[in-house]
Short mmCIF file of N, CA and C in Angstrom, two decimals:
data_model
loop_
_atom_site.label_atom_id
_atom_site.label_comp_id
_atom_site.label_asym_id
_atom_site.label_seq_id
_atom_site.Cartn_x
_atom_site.Cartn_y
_atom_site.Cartn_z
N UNK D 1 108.65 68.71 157.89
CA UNK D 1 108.70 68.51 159.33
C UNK D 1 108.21 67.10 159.64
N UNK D 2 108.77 66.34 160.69
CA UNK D 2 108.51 64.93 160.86
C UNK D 2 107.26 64.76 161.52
N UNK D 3 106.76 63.71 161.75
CA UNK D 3 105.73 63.53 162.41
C UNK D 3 106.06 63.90 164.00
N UNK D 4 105.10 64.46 164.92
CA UNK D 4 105.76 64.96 166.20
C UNK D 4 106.71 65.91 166.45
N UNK D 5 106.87 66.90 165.15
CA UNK D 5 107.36 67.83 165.18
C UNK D 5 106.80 69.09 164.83
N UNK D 6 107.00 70.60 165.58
CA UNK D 6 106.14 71.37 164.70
C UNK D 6 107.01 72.32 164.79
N UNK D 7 106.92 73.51 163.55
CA UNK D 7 107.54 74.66 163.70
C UNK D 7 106.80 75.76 164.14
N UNK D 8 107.10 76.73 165.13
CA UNK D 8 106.79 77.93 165.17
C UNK D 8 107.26 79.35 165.22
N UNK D 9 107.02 80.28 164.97
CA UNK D 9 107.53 82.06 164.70
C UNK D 9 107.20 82.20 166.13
N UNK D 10 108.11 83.02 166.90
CA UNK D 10 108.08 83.54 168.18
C UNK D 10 108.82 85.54 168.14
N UNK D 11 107.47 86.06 168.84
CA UNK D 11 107.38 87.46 168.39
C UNK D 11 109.08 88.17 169.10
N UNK D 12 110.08 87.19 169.72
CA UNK D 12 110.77 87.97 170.69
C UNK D 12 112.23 87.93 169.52
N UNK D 13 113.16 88.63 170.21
CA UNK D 13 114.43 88.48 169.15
C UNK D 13 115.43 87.39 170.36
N UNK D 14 115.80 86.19 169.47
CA UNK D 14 116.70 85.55 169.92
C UNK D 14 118.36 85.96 170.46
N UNK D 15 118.30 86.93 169.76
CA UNK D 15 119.48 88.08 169.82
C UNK D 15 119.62 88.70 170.89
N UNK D 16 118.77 88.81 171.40
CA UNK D 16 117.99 90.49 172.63
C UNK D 16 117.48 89.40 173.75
N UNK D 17 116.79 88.14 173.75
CA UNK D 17 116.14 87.76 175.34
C UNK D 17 117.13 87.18 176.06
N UNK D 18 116.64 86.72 177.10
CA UNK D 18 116.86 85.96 177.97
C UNK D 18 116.27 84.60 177.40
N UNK D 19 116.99 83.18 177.59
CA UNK D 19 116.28 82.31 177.34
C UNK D 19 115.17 81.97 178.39
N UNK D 20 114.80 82.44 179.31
CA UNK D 20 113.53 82.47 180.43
C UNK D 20 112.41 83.06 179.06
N UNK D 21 113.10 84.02 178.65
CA UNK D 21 111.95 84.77 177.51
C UNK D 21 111.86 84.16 176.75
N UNK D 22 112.81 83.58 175.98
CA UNK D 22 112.87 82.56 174.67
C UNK D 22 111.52 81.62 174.87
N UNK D 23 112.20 81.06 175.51
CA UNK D 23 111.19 79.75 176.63
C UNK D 23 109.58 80.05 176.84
N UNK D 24 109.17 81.06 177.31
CA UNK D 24 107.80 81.44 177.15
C UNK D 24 107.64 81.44 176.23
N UNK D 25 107.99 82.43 175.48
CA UNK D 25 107.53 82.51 173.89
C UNK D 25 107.15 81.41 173.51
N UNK D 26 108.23 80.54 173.40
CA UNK D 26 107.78 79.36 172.60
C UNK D 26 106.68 78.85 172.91
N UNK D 27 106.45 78.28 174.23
CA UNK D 27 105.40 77.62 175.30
C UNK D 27 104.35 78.66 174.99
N UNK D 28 103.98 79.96 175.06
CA UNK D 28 102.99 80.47 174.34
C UNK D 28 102.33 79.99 172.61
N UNK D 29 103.42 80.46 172.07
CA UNK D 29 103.29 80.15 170.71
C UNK D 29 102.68 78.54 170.32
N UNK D 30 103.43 77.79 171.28
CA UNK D 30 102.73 76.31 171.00
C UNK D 30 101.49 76.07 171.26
N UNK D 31 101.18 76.90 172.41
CA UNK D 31 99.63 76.29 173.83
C UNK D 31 98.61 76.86 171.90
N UNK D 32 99.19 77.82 171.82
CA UNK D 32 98.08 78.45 170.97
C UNK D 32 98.04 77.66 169.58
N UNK D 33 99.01 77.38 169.10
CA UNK D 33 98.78 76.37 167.90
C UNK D 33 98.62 75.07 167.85
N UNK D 34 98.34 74.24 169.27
CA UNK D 34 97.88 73.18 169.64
C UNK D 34 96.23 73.12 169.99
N UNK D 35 96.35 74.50 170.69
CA UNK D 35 94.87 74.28 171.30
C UNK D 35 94.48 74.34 172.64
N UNK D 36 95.74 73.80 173.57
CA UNK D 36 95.84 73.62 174.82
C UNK D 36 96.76 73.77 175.01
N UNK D 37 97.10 73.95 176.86
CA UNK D 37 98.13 74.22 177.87
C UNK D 37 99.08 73.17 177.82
N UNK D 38 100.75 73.03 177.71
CA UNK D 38 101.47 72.89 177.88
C UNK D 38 101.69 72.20 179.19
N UNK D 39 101.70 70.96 179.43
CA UNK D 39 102.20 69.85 178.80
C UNK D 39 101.06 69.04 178.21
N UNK D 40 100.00 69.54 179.51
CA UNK D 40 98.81 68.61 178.48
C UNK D 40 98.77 67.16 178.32
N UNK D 41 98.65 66.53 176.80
CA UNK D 41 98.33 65.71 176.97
C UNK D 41 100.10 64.82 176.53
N UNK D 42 100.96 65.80 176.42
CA UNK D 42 102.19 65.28 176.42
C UNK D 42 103.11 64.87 177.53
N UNK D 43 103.83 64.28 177.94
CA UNK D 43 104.77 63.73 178.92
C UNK D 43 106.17 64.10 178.86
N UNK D 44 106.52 64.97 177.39
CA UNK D 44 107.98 65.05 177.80
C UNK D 44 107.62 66.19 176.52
N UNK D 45 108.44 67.61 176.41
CA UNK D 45 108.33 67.96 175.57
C UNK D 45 109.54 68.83 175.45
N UNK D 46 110.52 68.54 174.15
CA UNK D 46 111.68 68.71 173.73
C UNK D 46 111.72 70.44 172.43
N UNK D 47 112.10 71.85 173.42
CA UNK D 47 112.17 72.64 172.36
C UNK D 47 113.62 72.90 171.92
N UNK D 48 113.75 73.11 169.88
CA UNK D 48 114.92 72.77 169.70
C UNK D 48 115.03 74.20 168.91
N UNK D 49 115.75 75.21 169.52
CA UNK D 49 116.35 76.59 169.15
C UNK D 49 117.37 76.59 167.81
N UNK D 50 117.00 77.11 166.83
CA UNK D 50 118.01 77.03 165.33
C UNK D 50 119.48 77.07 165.97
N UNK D 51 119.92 78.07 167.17
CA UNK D 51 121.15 78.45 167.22
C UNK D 51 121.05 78.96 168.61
N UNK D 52 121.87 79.65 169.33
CA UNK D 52 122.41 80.15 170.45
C UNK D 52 122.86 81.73 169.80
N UNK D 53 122.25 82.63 170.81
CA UNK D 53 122.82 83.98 170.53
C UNK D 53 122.91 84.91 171.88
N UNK D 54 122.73 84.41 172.68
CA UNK D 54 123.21 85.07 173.77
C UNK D 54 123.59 84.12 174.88
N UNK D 55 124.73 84.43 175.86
CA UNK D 55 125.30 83.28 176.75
C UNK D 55 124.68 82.01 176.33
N UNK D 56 126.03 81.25 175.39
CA UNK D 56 125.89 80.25 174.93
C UNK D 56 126.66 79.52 175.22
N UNK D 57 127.33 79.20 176.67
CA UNK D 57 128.00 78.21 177.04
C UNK D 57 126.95 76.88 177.29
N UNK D 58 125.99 76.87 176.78
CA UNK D 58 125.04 75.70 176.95
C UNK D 58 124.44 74.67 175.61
N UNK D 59 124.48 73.48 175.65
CA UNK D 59 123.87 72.66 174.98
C UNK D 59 122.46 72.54 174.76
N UNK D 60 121.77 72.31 176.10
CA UNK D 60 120.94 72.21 176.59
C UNK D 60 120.66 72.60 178.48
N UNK D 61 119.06 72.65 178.76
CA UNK D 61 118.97 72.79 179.94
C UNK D 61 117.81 72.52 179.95
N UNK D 62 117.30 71.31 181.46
CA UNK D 62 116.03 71.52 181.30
C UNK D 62 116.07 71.46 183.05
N UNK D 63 114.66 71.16 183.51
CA UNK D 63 114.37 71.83 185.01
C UNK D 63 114.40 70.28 185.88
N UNK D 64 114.63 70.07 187.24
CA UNK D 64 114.04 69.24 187.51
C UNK D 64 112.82 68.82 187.83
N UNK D 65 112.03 67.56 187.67
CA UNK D 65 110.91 67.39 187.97
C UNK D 65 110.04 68.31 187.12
N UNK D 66 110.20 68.48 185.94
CA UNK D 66 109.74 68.96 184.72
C UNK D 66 109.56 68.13 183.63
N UNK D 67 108.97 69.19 182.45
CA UNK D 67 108.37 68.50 181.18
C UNK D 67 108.71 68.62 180.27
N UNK D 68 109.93 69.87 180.20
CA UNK D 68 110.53 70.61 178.93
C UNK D 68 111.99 70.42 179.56
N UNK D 69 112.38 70.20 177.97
CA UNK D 69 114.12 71.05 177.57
C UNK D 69 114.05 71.36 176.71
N UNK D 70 115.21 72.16 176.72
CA UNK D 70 115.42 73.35 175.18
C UNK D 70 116.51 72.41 174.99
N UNK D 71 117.14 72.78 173.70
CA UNK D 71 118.31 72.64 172.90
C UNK D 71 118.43 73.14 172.12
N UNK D 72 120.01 73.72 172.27
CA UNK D 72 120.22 75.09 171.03
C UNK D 72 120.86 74.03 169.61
N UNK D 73 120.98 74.71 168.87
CA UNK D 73 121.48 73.86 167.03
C UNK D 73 121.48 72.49 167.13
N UNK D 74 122.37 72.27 167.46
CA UNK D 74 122.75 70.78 166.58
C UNK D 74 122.51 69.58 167.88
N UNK D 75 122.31 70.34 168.90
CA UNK D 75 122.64 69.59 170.24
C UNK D 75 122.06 68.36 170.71
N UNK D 76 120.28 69.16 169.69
CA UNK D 76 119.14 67.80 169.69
C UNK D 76 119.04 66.47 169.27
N UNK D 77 120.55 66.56 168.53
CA UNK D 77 120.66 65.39 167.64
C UNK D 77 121.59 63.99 168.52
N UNK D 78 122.09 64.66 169.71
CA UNK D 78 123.37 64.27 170.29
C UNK D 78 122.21 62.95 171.32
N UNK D 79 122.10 62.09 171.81
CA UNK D 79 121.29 61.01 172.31
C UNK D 79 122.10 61.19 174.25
N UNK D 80 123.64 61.45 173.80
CA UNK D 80 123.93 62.03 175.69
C UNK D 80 123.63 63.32 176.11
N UNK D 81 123.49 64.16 175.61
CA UNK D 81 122.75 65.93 175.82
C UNK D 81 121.21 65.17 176.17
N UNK D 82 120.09 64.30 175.00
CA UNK D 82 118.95 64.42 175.69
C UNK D 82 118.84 63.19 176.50
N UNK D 83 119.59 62.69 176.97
CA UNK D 83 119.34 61.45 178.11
C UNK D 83 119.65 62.27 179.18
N UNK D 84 120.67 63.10 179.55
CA UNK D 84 121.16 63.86 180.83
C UNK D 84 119.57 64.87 180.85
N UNK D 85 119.60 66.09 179.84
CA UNK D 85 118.44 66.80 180.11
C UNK D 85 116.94 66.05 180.29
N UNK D 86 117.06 64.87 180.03
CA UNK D 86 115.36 64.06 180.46
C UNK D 86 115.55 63.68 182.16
N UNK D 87 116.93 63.19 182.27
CA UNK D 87 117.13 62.95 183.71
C UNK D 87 117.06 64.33 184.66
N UNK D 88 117.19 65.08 184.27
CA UNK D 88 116.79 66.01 185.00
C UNK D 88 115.09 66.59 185.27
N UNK D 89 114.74 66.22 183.79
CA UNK D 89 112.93 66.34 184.02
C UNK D 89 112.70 65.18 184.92
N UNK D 90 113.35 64.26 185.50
CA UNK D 90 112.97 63.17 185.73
C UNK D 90 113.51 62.57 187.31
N UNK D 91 114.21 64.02 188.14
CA UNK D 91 114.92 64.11 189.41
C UNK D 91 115.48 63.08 189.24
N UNK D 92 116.53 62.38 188.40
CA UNK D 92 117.76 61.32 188.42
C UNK D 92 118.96 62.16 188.66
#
């Protein structure tokens, strides 16, 4: 794993949630293997899903005026998927 990257196990089935559920999970799973609350002492924070298994017409999505995006497989790698989803953390 690279520097600024971490892996974590999330108790939910990727198969079975909602990504609203996905999404906690993770943001749980991290607060707790960091130490602290989410975003903290970070400014932008990028979660990257192995795959898509339920309504997967999406690349990515993140919120406006937020701190997170997800990205499902390969999507994280794409530089126009995370410039559009940062502009959206970023009300552009």
């Amino acid at each position: 794993v690279a520097p600024g990257v971490m892996e974590i196990t999330i108790s939910v089935s990727l198969a079975n949630e909602t990504r609203a559920t996905i999404r906690n999970a993770v943001t749980s799973a991290v607060q707790v293997a960091i130490g602290e609350s989410l975003p903290g002492r970070y400014q932008q924070v990028m979660y990257v899903l192995q795959g898509c298994y339920v309504g997967c017409g999406w690349a990515a999505y993140a919120y406006i005026n937020s701190w997170s995006s997800v990205y499902q497989g390969q999507f994280y790698k794409q530089s126009g998927v995370q410039v559009h989803e940062l502009g959206r953390n970023f009300n552009l």
